[in-house]
Short mmCIF file of C-alpha atoms in Angstrom, two decimals:
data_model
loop_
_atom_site.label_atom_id
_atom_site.label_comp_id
_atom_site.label_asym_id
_atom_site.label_seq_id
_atom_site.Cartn_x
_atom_site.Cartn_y
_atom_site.Cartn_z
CA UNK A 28 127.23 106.70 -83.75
CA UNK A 29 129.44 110.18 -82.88
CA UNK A 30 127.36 112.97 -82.07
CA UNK A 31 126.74 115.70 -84.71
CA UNK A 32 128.61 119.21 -84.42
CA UNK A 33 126.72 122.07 -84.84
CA UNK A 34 128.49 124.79 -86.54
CA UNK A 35 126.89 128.40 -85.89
CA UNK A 36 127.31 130.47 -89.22
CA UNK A 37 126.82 134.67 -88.60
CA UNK A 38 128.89 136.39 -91.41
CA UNK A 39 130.68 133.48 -92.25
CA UNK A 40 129.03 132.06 -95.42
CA UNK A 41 131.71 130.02 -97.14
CA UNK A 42 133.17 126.61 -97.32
CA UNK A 43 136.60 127.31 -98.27
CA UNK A 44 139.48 128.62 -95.35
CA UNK A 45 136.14 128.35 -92.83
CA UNK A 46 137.82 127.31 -89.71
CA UNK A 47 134.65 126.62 -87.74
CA UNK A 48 133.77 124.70 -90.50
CA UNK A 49 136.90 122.36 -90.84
CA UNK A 50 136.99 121.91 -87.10
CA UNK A 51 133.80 120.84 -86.78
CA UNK A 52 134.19 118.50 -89.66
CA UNK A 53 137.09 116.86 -87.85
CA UNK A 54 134.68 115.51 -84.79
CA UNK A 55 132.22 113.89 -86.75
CA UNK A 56 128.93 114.50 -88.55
CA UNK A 57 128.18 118.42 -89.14
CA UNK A 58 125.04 120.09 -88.94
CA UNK A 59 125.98 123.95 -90.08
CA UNK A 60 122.93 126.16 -89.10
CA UNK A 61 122.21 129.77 -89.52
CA UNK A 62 119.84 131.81 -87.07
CA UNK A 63 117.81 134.70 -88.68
CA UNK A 64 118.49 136.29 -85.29
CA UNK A 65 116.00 139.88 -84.75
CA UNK A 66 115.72 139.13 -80.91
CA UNK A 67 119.12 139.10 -79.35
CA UNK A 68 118.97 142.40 -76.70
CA UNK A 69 121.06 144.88 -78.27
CA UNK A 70 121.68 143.15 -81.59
CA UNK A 71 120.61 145.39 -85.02
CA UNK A 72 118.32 144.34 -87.10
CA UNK A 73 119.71 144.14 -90.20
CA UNK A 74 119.17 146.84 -92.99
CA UNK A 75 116.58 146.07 -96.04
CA UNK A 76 119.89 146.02 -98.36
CA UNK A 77 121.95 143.47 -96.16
CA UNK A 78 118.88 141.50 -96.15
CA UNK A 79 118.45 140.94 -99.66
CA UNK A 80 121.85 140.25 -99.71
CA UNK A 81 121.47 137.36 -96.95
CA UNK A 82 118.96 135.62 -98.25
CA UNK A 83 120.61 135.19 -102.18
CA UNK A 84 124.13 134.69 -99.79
CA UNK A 85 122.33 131.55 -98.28
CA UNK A 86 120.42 130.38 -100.77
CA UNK A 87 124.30 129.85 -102.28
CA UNK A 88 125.57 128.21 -99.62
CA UNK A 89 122.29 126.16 -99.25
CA UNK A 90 123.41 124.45 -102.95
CA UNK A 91 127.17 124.51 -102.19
CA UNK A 92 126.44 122.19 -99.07
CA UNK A 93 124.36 120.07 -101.26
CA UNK A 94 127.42 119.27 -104.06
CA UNK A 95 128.86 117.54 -100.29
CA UNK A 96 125.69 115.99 -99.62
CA UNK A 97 125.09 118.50 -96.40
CA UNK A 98 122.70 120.42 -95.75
CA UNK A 99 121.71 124.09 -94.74
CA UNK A 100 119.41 124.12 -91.19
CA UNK A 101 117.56 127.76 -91.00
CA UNK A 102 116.15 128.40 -87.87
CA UNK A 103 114.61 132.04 -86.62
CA UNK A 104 114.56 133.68 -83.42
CA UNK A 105 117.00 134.41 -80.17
CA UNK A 106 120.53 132.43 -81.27
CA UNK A 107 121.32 131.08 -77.90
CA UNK A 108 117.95 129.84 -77.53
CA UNK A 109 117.57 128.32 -80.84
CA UNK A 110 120.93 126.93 -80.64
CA UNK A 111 120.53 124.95 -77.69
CA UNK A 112 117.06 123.84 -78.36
CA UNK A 113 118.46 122.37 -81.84
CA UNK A 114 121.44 120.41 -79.84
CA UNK A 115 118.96 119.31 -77.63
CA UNK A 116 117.30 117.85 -80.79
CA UNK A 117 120.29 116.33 -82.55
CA UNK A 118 122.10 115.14 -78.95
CA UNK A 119 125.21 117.65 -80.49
CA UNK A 120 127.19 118.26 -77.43
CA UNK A 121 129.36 120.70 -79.33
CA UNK A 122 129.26 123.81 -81.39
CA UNK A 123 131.86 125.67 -83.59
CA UNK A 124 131.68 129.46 -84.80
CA UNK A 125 133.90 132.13 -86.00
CA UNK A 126 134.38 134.70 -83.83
CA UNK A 127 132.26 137.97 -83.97
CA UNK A 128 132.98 141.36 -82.30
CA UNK A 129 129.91 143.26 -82.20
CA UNK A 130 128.76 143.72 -79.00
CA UNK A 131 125.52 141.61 -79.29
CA UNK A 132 127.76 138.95 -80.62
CA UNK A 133 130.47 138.75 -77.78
CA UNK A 134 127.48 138.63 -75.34
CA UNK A 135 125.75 136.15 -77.15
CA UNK A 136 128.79 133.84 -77.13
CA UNK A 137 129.24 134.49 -73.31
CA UNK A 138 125.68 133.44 -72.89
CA UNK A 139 126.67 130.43 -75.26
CA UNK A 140 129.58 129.14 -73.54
CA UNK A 141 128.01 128.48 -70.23
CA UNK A 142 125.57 126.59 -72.07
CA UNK A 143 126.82 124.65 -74.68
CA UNK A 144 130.46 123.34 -75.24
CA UNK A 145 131.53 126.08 -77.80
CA UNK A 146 134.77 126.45 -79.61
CA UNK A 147 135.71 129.72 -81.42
CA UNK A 148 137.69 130.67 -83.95
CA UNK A 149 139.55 133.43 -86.02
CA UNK A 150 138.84 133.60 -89.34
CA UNK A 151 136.72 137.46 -90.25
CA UNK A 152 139.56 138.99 -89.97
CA UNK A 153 143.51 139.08 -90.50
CA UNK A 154 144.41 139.73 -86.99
CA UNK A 155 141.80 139.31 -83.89
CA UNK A 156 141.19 142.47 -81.79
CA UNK A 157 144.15 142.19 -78.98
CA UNK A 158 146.42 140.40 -81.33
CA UNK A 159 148.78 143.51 -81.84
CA UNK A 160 149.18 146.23 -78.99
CA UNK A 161 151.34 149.26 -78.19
CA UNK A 162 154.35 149.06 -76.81
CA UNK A 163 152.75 149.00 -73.43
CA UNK A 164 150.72 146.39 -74.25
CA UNK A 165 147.20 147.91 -74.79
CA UNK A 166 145.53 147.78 -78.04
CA UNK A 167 145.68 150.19 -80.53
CA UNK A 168 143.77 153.64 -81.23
CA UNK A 169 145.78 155.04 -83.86
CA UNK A 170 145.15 153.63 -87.57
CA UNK A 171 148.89 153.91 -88.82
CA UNK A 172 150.56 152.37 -85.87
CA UNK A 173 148.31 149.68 -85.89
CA UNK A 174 148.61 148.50 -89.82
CA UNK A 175 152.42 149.29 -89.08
CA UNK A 176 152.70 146.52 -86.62
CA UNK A 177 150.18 144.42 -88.16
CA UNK A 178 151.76 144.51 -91.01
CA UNK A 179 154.94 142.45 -89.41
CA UNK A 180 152.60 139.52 -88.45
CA UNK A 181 151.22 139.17 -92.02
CA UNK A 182 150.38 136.75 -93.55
CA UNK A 183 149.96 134.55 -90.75
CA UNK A 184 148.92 131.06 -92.46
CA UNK A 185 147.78 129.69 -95.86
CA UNK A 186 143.82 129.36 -96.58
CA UNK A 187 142.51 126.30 -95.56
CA UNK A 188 140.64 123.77 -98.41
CA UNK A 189 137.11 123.19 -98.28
CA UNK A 190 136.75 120.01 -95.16
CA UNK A 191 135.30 117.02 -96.40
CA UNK A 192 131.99 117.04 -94.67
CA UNK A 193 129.92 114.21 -93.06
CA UNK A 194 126.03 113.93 -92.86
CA UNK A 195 123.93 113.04 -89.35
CA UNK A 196 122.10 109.90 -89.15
CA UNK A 197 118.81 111.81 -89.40
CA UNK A 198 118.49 116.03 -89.82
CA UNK A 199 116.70 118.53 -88.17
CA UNK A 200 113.54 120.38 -89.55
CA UNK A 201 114.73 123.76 -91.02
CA UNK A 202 112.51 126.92 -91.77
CA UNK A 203 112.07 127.37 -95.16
CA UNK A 204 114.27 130.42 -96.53
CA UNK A 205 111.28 132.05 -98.58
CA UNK A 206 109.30 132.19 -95.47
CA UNK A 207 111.64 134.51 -93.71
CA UNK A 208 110.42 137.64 -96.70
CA UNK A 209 114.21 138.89 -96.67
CA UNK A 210 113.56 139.82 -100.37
CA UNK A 211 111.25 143.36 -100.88
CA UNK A 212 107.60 143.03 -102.24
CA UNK A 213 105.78 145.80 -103.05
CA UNK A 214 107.80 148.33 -103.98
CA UNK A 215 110.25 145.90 -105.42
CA UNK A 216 113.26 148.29 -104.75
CA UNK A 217 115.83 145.93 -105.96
CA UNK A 218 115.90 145.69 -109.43
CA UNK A 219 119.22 147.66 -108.88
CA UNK A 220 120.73 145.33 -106.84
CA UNK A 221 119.79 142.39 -109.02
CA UNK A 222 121.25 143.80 -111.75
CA UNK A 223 124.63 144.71 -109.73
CA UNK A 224 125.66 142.22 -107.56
CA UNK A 225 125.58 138.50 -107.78
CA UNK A 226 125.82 136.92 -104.38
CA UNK A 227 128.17 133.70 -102.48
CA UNK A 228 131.48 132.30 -102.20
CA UNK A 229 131.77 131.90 -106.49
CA UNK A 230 130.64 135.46 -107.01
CA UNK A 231 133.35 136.31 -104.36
CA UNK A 232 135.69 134.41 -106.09
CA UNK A 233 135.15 135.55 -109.55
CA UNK A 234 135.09 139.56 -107.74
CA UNK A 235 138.48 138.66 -106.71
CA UNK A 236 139.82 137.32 -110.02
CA UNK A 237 138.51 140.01 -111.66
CA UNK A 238 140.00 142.97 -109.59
CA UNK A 239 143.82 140.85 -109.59
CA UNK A 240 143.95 142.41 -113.39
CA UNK A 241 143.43 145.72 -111.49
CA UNK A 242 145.05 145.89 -108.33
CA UNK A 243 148.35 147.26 -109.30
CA UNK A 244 146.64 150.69 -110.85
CA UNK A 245 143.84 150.56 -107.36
CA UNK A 246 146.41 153.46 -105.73
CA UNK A 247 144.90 155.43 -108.32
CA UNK A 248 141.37 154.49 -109.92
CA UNK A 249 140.27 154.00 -106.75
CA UNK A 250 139.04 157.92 -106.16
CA UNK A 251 137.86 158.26 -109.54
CA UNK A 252 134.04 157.41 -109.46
CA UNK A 253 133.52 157.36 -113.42
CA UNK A 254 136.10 153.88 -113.22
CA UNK A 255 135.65 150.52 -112.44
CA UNK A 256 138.99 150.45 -109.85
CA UNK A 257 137.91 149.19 -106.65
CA UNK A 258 137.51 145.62 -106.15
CA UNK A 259 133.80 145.53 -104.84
CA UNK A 260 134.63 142.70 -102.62
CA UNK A 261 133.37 144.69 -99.32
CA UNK A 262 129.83 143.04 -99.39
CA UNK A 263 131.29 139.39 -100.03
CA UNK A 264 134.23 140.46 -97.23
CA UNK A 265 131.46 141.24 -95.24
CA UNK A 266 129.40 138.55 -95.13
CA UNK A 267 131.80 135.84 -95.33
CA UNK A 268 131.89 135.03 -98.67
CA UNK A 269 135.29 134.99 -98.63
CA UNK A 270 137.98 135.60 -96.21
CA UNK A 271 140.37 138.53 -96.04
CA UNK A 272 142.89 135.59 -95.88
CA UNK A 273 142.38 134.44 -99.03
CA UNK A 274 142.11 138.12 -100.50
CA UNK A 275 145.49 139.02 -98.49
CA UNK A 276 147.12 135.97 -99.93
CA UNK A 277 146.05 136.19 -103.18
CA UNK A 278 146.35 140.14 -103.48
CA UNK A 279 150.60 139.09 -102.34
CA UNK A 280 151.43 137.74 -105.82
CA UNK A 281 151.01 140.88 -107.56
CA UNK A 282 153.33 144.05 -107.22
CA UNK A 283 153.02 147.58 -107.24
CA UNK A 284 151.98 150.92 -105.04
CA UNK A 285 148.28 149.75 -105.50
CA UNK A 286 148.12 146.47 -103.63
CA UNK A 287 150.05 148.49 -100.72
CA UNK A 288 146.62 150.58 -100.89
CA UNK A 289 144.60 147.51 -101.33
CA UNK A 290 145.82 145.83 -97.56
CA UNK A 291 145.40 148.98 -95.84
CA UNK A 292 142.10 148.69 -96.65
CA UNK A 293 141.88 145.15 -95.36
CA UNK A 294 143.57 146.39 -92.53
CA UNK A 295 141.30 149.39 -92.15
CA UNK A 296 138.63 146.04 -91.46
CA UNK A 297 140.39 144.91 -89.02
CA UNK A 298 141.13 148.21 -87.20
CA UNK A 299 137.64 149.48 -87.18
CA UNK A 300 136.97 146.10 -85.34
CA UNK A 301 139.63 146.93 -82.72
CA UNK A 302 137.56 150.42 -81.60
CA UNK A 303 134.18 148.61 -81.43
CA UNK A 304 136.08 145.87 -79.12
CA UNK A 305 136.97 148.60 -77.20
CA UNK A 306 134.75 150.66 -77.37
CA UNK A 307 131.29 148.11 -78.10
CA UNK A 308 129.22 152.03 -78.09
CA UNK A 309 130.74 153.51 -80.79
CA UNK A 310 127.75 153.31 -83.13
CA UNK A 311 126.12 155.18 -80.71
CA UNK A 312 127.76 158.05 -79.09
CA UNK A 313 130.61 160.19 -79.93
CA UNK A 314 134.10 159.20 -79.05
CA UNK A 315 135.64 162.58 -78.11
CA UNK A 316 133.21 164.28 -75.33
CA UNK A 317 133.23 167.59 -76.64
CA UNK A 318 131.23 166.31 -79.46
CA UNK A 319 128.25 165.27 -77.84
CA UNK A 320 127.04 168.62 -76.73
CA UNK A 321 127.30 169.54 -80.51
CA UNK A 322 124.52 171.81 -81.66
CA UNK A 323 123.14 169.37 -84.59
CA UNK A 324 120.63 170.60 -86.63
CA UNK A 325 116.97 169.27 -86.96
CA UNK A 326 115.51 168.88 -90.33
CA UNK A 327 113.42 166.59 -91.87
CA UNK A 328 113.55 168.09 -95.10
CA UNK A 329 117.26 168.36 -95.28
CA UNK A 330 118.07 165.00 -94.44
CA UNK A 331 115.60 163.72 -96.99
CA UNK A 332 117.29 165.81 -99.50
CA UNK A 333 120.57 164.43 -98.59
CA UNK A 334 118.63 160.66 -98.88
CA UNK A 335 117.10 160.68 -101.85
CA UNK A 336 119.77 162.60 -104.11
CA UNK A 337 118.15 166.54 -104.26
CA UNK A 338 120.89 168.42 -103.02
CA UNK A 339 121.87 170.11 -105.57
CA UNK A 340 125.63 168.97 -105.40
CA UNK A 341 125.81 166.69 -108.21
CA UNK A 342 128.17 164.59 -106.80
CA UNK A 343 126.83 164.35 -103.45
CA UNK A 344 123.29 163.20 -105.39
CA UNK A 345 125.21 161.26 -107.69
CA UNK A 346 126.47 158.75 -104.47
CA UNK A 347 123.30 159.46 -102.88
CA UNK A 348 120.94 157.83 -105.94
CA UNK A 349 124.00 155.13 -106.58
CA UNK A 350 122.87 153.97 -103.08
CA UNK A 351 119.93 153.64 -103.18
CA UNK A 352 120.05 151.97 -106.42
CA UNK A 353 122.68 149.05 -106.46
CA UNK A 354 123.02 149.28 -102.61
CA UNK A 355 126.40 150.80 -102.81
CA UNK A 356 128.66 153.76 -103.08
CA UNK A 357 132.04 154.00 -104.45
CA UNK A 358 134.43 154.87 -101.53
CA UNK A 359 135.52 158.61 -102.60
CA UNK A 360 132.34 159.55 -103.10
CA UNK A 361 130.87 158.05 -99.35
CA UNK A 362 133.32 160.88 -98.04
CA UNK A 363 131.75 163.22 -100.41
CA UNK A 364 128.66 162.49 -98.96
CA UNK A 365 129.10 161.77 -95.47
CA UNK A 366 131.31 165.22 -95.25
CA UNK A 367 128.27 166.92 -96.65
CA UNK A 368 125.55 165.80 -94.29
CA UNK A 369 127.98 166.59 -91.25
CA UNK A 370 129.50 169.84 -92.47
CA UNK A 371 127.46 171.16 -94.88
CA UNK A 372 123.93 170.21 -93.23
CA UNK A 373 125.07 170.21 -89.96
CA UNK A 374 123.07 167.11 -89.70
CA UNK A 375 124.55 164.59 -86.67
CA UNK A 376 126.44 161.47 -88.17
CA UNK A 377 124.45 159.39 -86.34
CA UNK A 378 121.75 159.95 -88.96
CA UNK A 379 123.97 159.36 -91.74
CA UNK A 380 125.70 155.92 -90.18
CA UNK A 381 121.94 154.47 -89.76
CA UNK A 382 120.84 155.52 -93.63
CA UNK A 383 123.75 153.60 -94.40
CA UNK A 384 122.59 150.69 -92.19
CA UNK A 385 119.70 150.17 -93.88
CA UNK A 386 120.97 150.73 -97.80
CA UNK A 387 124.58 149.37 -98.27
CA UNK A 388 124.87 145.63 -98.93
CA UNK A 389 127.86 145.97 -97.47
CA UNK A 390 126.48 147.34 -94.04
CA UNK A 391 128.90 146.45 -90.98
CA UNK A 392 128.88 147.65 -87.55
CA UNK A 393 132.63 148.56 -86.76
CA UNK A 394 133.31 150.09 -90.31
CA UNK A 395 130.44 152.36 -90.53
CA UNK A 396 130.65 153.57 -87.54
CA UNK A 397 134.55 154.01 -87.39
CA UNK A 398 134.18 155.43 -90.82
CA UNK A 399 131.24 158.02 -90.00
CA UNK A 400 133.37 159.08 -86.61
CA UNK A 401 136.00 159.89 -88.95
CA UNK A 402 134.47 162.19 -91.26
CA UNK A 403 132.77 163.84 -87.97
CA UNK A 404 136.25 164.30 -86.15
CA UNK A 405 134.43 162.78 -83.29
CA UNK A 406 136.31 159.26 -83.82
CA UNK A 407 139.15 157.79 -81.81
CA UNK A 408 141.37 158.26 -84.78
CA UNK A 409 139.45 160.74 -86.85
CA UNK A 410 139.88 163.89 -89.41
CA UNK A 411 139.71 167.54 -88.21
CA UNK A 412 136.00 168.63 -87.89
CA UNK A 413 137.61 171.96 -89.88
CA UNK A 414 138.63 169.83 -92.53
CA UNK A 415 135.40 170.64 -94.84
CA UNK A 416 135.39 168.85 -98.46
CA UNK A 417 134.39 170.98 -101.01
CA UNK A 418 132.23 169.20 -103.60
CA UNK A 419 132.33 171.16 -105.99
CA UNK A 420 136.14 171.15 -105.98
CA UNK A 421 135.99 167.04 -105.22
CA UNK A 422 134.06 166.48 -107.98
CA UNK A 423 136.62 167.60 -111.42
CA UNK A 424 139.67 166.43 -109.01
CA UNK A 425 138.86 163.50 -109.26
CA UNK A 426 136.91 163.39 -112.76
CA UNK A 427 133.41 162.79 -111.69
CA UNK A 428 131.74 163.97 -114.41
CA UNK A 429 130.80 160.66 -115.96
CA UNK A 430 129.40 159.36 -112.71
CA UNK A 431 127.35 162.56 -112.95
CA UNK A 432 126.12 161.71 -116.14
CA UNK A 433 125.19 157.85 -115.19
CA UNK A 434 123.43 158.96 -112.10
CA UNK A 435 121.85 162.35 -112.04
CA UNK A 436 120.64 161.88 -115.72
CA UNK A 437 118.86 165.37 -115.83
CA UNK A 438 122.11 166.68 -116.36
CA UNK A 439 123.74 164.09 -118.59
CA UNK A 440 123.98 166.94 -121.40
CA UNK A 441 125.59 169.45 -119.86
CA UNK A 442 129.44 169.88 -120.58
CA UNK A 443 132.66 168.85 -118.38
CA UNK A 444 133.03 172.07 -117.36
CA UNK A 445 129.36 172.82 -116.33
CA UNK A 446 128.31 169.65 -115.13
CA UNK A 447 130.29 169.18 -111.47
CA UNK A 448 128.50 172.62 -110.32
CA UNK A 449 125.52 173.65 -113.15
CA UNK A 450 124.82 177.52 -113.81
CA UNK A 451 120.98 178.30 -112.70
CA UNK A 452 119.66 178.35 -116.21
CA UNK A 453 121.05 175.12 -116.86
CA UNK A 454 119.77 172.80 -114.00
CA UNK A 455 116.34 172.42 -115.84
CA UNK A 456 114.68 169.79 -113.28
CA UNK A 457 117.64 169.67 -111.13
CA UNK A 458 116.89 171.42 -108.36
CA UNK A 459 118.83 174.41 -106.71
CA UNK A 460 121.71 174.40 -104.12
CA UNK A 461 120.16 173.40 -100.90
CA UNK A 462 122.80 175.52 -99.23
CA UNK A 463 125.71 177.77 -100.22
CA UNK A 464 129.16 176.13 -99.91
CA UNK A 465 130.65 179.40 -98.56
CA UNK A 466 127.32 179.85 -96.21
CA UNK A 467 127.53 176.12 -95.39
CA UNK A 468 131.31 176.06 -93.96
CA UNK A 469 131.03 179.31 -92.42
CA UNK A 470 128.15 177.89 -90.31
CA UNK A 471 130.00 174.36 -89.74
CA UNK A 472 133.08 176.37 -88.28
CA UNK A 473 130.65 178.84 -86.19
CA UNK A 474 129.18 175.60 -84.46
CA UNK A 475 132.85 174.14 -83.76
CA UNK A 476 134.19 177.46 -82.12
CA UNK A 477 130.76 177.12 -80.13
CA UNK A 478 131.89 173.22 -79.26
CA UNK A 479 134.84 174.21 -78.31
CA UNK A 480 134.04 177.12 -76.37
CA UNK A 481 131.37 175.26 -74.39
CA UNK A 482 133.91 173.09 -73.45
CA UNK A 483 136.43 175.34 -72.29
CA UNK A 484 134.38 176.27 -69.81
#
């Protein structure tokens, strides 16, 4: 009988346009296994948020494989190791994966490859790292240049159909999902995310149907906070749910100023996964060396002010206690946020990209780091550090004042005009400015002359 294929799913959790997947398929009997992987040197342990999200992620793909009569193999521990020792097992002489660009990843595959006979493919993203460069032939660093020429390759296929898969003459032992405790205990935190999100490649689906009624008006609901006009399809993008190919495709049948917003998003995917290819640190150290003798501030108290929503800046809270409940934070609002912690706080943005780590469901490596650099000025392709948001300005620009009310509830009663920045008599419970906006950006511009003088020196 032909030897099974093992297929190594990561962030790849569909059926549909999974190129590994119909590959694999294609050489004979499939055995498509995911490693809980918390050992690989380097790698990140995934966040309590992306972990709830996992396990619900593969519990769907677990009963999707079964409608084909396949079948979901969970192992735990170091990928390479478990890998082989499972194709020792099934005599598979060959395995199949999507390609991955975090650093842990790429090394992992190295380590792989001189092990096993592994084949990888595209499929995470529109365009691989590498697959546009600069007229000189380097990759990009610049954002607008590279959606510009990325944009002339698009699309670049059709999604593929769901392979028809074939079983092994006998199947390995798998760990049992509940075993691996990827859902919280005591505190439950996620009755939040229950109630939010519902998880796999028909949730992604139906996410995607749903915002298609939208996308033409996304150029503009997407900054308002107090309206559904986003397309909440990061978390599914993100794990694999779906692929930006079938978004991008799908997202081309419709017209209008807001699906040109929509694929510079998608893009924005694929370009924060060009830096970390080129730069496999960036999570960890400031891009632009004048930034890392930056005089951050230490404190405890601030940053757990920031965390848990007690700022005193409604709409920084506002995103702050979104968060933390439902695991996610509409995109305006993240720059709200993120601004304030840097600028405001003075607080460095490593702090802020690791907080995010743990709570977003839609967690990822390259875009939340790319994205924090940004806000900091620190990034490749970044704002000016002297670019300070004002949230108290941010917040009736864009009409926040429902958010407000759904989120810091203590002040649900106060009026449009009072609500986005509360006199002192009327905060009740809510608790003071931690900082002065005026005092705040005066500081934040003190410590960039002093960056920039140190490093004139």
């Amino acid at each position: 009988m032909t030897a099974p294929v093992l297929v190594w799913l990561r962030r790849d959790l569909r059926l549909a346009d999974q190129p590994a997947l119909c590959a694999a398929a294609s050489e004979g009997p499939v055995i498509p296994v995911f490693v809980l992987d918390d050992e690989t040197p380097g790698d990140r342990k995934l966040g309590g948020a992306s972990r709830w999200w996992l396990h619900h992620s593969l519990e769907a793909l677990g009963r999707s494989l079964g409608r084909h009569h396949s079948k979901l193999i969970l192992r735990r521990g170091e990928s390479v190791a478990e890998l082989v020792k499972l194709a020792r097992q099934t005599g598979a002489k060959s395995v199949h994966a999507i390609a991955h660009y975090e650093p842990w990843w790429r090394a992992a595959e190295e380590t792989l490859a001189a092990r096993l006979d592994l084949h990888i493919h595209d499929g995470n993203y529109l365009l691989s790292p590498g697959a546009v460069t600069t007229g000189a032939g380097t990759p990009f660093k610049i954002y607008t240049p590279f959606a510009k020429a990325a944009m002339q390759r698009l699309p670049e296929r059709e999604p593929l159909d769901e392979p028809a898969l074939t079983s092994p003459a006998t199947w390995p032992k798998s760990d049992d999902l509940a075993d691996w405790n990827l859902l919280p205990s005591k505190p439950d935190w996620a009755a939040g995310l229950r109630k939010d999100w519902a998880c796999g490649e028909a949730a992604a689906q139906d996410s995607l149907d749903e915002f298609l009624h939208v996308a033409a008006d996304y150029e503009r609901d997407r900054n308002l906070p107090s309206v559904e006009g986003t397309s909440r399809l990061s978390p599914h993008l993100h794990f694999g749910e779906i692929s930006p190919t079938q978004v991008w495709n799908a997202v081309a049948m419709r017209r209008g100023e807001g699906v040109s917003s929509f694929r510079g998003e998608l893009l924005w995917r694929d370009y924060a996964q060009t830096v970390i290819w080129q730069f496999p640190d960036y999570a960890e150290r400031s891009y632009r060396d004048e930034f890392r003798s930056f005089s951050w501030r230490r404190s405890a108290a601030d940053l757990k002010a920031w965390q848990q929503g007690r700022t005193g800046y409604p709409i920084v809270d506002a995103g702050m206690r979104q968060l933390w409940h439902t695991g996610w934070m509409h995109n305006r609002v993240r720059m709200i946020a993120a601004s304030f912690l840097i600028k405001h706080l003075l607080i460095d943005w490593r702090e802020g990209e690791r907080w995010f780590w743990d709570t977003l469901v839609d967690a990822d490596y390259a875009n939340n780091a790319v994205n924090w650099q940004w806000v900091a000025g620190s990034g490749v392709d970044a704002n000016l550090f002297t670019r300070i948001m004002a949230p108290l300005t941010q917040s009736p620009k864009f009409d926040a004042a429902g958010y407000i009310r759904e989120w810091v509830p203590e002040l649900a009663d106060l009026s449009d005009d009072d609500i986005h920045d509360p006199p002192d008599d009327r905060r009740g419970s809510y608790p003071a400015k931690i900082i002065g906006h005026r005092e705040a950006r005066e500081r934040a511009l003190e410590a960039y002359r002093a960056m920039k003088s140190a490093a004139g020196r």
